[in-house]
Short mmCIF file of C-alpha atoms in Angstrom, two decimals:
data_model
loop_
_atom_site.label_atom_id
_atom_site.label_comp_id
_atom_site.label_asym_id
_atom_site.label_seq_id
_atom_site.Cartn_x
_atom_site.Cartn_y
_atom_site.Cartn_z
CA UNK A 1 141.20 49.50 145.91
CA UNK A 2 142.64 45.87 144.38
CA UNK A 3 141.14 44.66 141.69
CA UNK A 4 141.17 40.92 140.24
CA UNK A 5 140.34 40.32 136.48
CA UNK A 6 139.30 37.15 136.09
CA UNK A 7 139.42 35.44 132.58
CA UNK A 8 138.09 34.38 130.36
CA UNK A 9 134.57 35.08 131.31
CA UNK A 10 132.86 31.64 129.87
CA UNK A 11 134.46 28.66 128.26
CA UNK A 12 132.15 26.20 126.56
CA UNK A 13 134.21 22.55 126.27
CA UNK A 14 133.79 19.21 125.08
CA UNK A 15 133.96 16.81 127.93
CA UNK A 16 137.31 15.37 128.27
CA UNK A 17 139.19 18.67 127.13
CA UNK A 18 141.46 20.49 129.23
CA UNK A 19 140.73 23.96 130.60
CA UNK A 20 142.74 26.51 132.22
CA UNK A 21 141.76 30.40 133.68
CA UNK A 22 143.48 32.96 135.20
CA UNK A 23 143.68 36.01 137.66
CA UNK A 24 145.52 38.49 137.64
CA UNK A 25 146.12 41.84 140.54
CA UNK A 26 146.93 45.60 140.14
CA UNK A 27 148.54 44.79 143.52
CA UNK A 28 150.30 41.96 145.54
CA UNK A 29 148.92 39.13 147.12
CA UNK A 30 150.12 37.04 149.80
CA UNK A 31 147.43 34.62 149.22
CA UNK A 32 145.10 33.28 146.52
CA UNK A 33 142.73 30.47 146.81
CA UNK A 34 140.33 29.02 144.14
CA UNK A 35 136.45 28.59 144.81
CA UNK A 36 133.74 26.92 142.60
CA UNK A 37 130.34 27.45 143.42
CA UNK A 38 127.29 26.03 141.77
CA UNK A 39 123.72 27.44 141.13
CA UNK A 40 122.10 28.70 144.46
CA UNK A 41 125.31 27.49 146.65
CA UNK A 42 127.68 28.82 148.55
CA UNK A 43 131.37 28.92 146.84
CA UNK A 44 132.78 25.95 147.58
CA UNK A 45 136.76 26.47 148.54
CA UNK A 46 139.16 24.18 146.00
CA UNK A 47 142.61 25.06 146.01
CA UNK A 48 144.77 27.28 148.73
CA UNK A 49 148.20 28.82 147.62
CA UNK A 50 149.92 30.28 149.91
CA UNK A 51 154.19 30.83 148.46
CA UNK A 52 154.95 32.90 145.10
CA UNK A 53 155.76 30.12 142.72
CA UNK A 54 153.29 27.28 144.37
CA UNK A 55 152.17 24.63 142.52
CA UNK A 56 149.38 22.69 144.27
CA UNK A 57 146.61 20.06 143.17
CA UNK A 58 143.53 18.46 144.25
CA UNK A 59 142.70 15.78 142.28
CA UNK A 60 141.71 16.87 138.54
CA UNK A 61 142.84 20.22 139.52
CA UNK A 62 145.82 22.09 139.84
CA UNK A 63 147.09 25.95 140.72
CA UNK A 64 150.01 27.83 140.83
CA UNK A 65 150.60 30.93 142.41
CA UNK A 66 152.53 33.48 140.24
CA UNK A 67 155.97 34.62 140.98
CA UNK A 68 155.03 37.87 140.74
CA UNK A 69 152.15 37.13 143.09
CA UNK A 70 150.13 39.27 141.46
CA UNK A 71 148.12 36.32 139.48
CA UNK A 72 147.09 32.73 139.66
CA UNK A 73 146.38 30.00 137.40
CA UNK A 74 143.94 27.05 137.40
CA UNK A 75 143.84 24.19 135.56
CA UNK A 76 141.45 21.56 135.06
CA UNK A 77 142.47 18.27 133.49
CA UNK A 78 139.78 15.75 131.59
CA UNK A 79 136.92 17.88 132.35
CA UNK A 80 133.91 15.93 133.27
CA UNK A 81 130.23 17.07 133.68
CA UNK A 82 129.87 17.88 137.00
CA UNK A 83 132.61 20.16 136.53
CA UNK A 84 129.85 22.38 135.48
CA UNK A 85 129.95 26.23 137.64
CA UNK A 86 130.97 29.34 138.05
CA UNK A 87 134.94 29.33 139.13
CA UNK A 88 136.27 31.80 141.09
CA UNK A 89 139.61 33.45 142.41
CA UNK A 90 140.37 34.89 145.61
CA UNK A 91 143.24 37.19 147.21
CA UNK A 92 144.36 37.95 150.43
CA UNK A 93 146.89 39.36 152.04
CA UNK A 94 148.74 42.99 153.47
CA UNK A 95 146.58 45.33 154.99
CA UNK A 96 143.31 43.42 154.15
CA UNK A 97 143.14 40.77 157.08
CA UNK A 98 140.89 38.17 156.53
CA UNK A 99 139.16 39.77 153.56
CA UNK A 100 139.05 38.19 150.63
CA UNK A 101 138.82 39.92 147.37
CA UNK A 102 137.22 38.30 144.48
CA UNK A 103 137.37 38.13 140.78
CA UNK A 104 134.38 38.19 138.26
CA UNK A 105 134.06 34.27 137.72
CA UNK A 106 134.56 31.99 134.69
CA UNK A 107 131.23 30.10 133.67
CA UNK A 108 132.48 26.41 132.71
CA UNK A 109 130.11 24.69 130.69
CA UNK A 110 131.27 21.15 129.71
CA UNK A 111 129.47 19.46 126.90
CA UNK A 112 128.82 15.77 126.81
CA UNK B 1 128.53 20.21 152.98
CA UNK B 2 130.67 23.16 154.67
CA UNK B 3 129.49 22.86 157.93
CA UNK B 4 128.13 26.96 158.33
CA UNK B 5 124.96 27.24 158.83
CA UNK B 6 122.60 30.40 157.42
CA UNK B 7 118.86 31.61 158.20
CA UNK B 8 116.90 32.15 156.12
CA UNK B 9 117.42 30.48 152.78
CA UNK B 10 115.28 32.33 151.23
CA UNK B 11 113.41 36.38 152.46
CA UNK B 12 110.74 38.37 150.57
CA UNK B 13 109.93 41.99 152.20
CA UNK B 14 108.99 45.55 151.56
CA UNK B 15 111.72 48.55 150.77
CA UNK B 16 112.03 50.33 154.58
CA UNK B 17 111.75 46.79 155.96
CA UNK B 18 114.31 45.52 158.57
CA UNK B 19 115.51 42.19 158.35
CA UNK B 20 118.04 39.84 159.77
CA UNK B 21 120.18 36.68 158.84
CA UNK B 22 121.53 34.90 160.66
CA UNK B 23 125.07 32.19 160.53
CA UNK B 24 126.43 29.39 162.50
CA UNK B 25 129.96 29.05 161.71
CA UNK B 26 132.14 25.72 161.92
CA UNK B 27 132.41 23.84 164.79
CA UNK B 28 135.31 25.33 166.51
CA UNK B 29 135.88 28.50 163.85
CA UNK B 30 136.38 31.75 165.82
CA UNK B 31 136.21 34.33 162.95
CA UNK B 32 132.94 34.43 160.51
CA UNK B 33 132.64 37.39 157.44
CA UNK B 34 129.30 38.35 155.45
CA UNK B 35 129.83 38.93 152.16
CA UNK B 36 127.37 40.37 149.12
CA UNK B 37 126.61 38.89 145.79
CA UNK B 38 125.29 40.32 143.00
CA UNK B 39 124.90 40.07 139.78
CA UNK B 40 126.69 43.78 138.86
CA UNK B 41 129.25 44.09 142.28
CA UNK B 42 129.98 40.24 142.01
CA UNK B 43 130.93 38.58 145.74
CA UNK B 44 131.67 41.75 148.23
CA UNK B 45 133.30 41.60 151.39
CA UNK B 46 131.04 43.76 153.98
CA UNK B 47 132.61 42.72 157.30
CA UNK B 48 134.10 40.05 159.33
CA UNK B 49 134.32 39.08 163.25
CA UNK B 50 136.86 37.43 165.52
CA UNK B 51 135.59 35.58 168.40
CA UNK B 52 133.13 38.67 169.40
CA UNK B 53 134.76 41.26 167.95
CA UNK B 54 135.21 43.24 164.36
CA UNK B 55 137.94 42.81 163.37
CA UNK B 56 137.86 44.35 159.82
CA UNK B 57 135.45 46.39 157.80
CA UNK B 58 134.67 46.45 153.68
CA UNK B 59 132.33 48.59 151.63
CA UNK B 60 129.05 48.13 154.28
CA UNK B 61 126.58 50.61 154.19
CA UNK B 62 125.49 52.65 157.33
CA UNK B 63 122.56 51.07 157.18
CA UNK B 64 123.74 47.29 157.86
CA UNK B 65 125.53 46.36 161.08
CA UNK B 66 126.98 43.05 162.39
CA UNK B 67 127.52 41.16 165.42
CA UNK B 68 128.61 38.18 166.72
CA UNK B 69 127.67 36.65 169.71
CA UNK B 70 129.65 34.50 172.68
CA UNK B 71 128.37 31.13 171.57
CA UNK B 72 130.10 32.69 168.22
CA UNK B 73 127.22 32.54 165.97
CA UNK B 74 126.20 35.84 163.92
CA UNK B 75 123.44 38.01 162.84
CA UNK B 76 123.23 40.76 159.75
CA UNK B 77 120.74 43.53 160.04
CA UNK B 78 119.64 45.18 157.18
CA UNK B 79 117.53 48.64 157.84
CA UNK B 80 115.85 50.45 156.06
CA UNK B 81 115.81 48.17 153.04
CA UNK B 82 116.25 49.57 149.12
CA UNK B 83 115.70 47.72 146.39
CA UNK B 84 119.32 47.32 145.43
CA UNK B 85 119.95 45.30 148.61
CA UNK B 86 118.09 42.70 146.60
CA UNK B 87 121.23 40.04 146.76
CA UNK B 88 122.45 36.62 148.03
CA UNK B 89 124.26 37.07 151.27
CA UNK B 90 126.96 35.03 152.35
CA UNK B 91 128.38 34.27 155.34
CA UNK B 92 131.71 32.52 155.75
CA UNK B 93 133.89 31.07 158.72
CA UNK B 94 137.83 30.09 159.27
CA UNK B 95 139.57 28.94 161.98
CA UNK B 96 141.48 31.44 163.70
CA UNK B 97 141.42 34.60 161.22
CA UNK B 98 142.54 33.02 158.45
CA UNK B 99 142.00 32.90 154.71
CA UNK B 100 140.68 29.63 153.92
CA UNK B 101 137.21 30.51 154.39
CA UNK B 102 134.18 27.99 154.46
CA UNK B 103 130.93 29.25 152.85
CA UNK B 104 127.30 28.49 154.40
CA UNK B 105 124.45 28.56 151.29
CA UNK B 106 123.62 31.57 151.45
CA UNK B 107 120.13 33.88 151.94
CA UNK B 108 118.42 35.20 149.15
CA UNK B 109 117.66 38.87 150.08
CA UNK B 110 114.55 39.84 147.20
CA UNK B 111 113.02 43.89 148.45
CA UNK B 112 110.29 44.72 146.45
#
């Protein structure tokens, strides 16, 4: 079945710093979305992308949706503390209506 | 706060117990999905609705079945309860079938 690998795993920053992660597909996409969710929440949904090549930002954050569409990309800019979670990508798409498929996280820890 | 809505937070019971959640979705969402976390499988999909109807199926065991009802909220059962169905279950909601899905907090499923 599709698999998303998620990286990298953890990422401990300074606050301030710049961070980026990544997903990437053994198969196509037609949509990826970006979720945070912290300790004993639900994930909490960031960022939709919904076109190969997509760049899209909320706030602090931005994605982009790979041309292959086989991998996304996340970026968040002055990290702050409460940037603190687990980060995760989503894909959707083909034959797998409505399901989303995750990837493994990235723990963000951000460092005062 | 996403708006969806789950019962219980938190359940304690016996293996070869029978339990149920339960979700309110969005006000106004049609479709709502349950989905498994855990700390070795990660966030599952197990199955997802559409205003009363399944309307798709992922790795959900024999032993768990869904439904949702005409005032469109939904109920998991879990039967006959193993110890590896210790998890936090999710359930989600979207509009009309699509794939910007809204989590609720979750229920934390412990089987001892």
């Amino acid at each position: 079945g599709q698999q998303l690998n998620q990286s990298p795993q953890s990422m401990f920053i300074q606050e301030g710093e710049d961070v980026s992660m990544n997903c990437t597909s053994s198969s196509i996409f037609n949509t990826w979305l970006w979720y945070k969710q912290d300790p004993g929440e639900g994930p909490v949904l960031l960022i939709a992308l919904y076109k190969a090549g997509e760049l899209t930002s909320n706030g602090r954050l931005t994605a982009q949706f790979g041309i292959t569409r086989k991998d996304s990309f996340l970026n968040i800019s002055a990290s702050i503390p409460s940037d603190v979670g687990i980060y995760f990508c989503a894909g959707a798409g083909g034959t797998s209506y409505g399901k989303l498929t995750f990837g493994q996280g990235t723990i963000l820890t951000v460092h005062p | 706060d996403s708006g969806v809505t789950q019962t219980p937070k938190h359940l304690i019971t016996a293996t070869g117990q029978r339990v149920t959640l339960r979700c309110s979705p969005r006000s106004g969402d049609l479709s709502v999905y349950w989905y498994q976390q855990s700390l070795d499988q990660g966030l599952q999909f197990l199955i997802q609705y559409y205003n009363g109807e399944e309307r798709a199926k992922g790795n959900i065991l024999e032993r768990f079945s869904a439904q949702q009802f005409p005032d469109l909220h939904s109920e998991l059962n879990l039967s006959s309860l193993e110890l590896g169905d210790s998890a936090l279950y999710f359930c989600a909601s979207s509009a009309d079938g699509d794939y910007e899905q809204y989590f609720g907090p979750g229920t934390r499923l412990t089987v001892t």
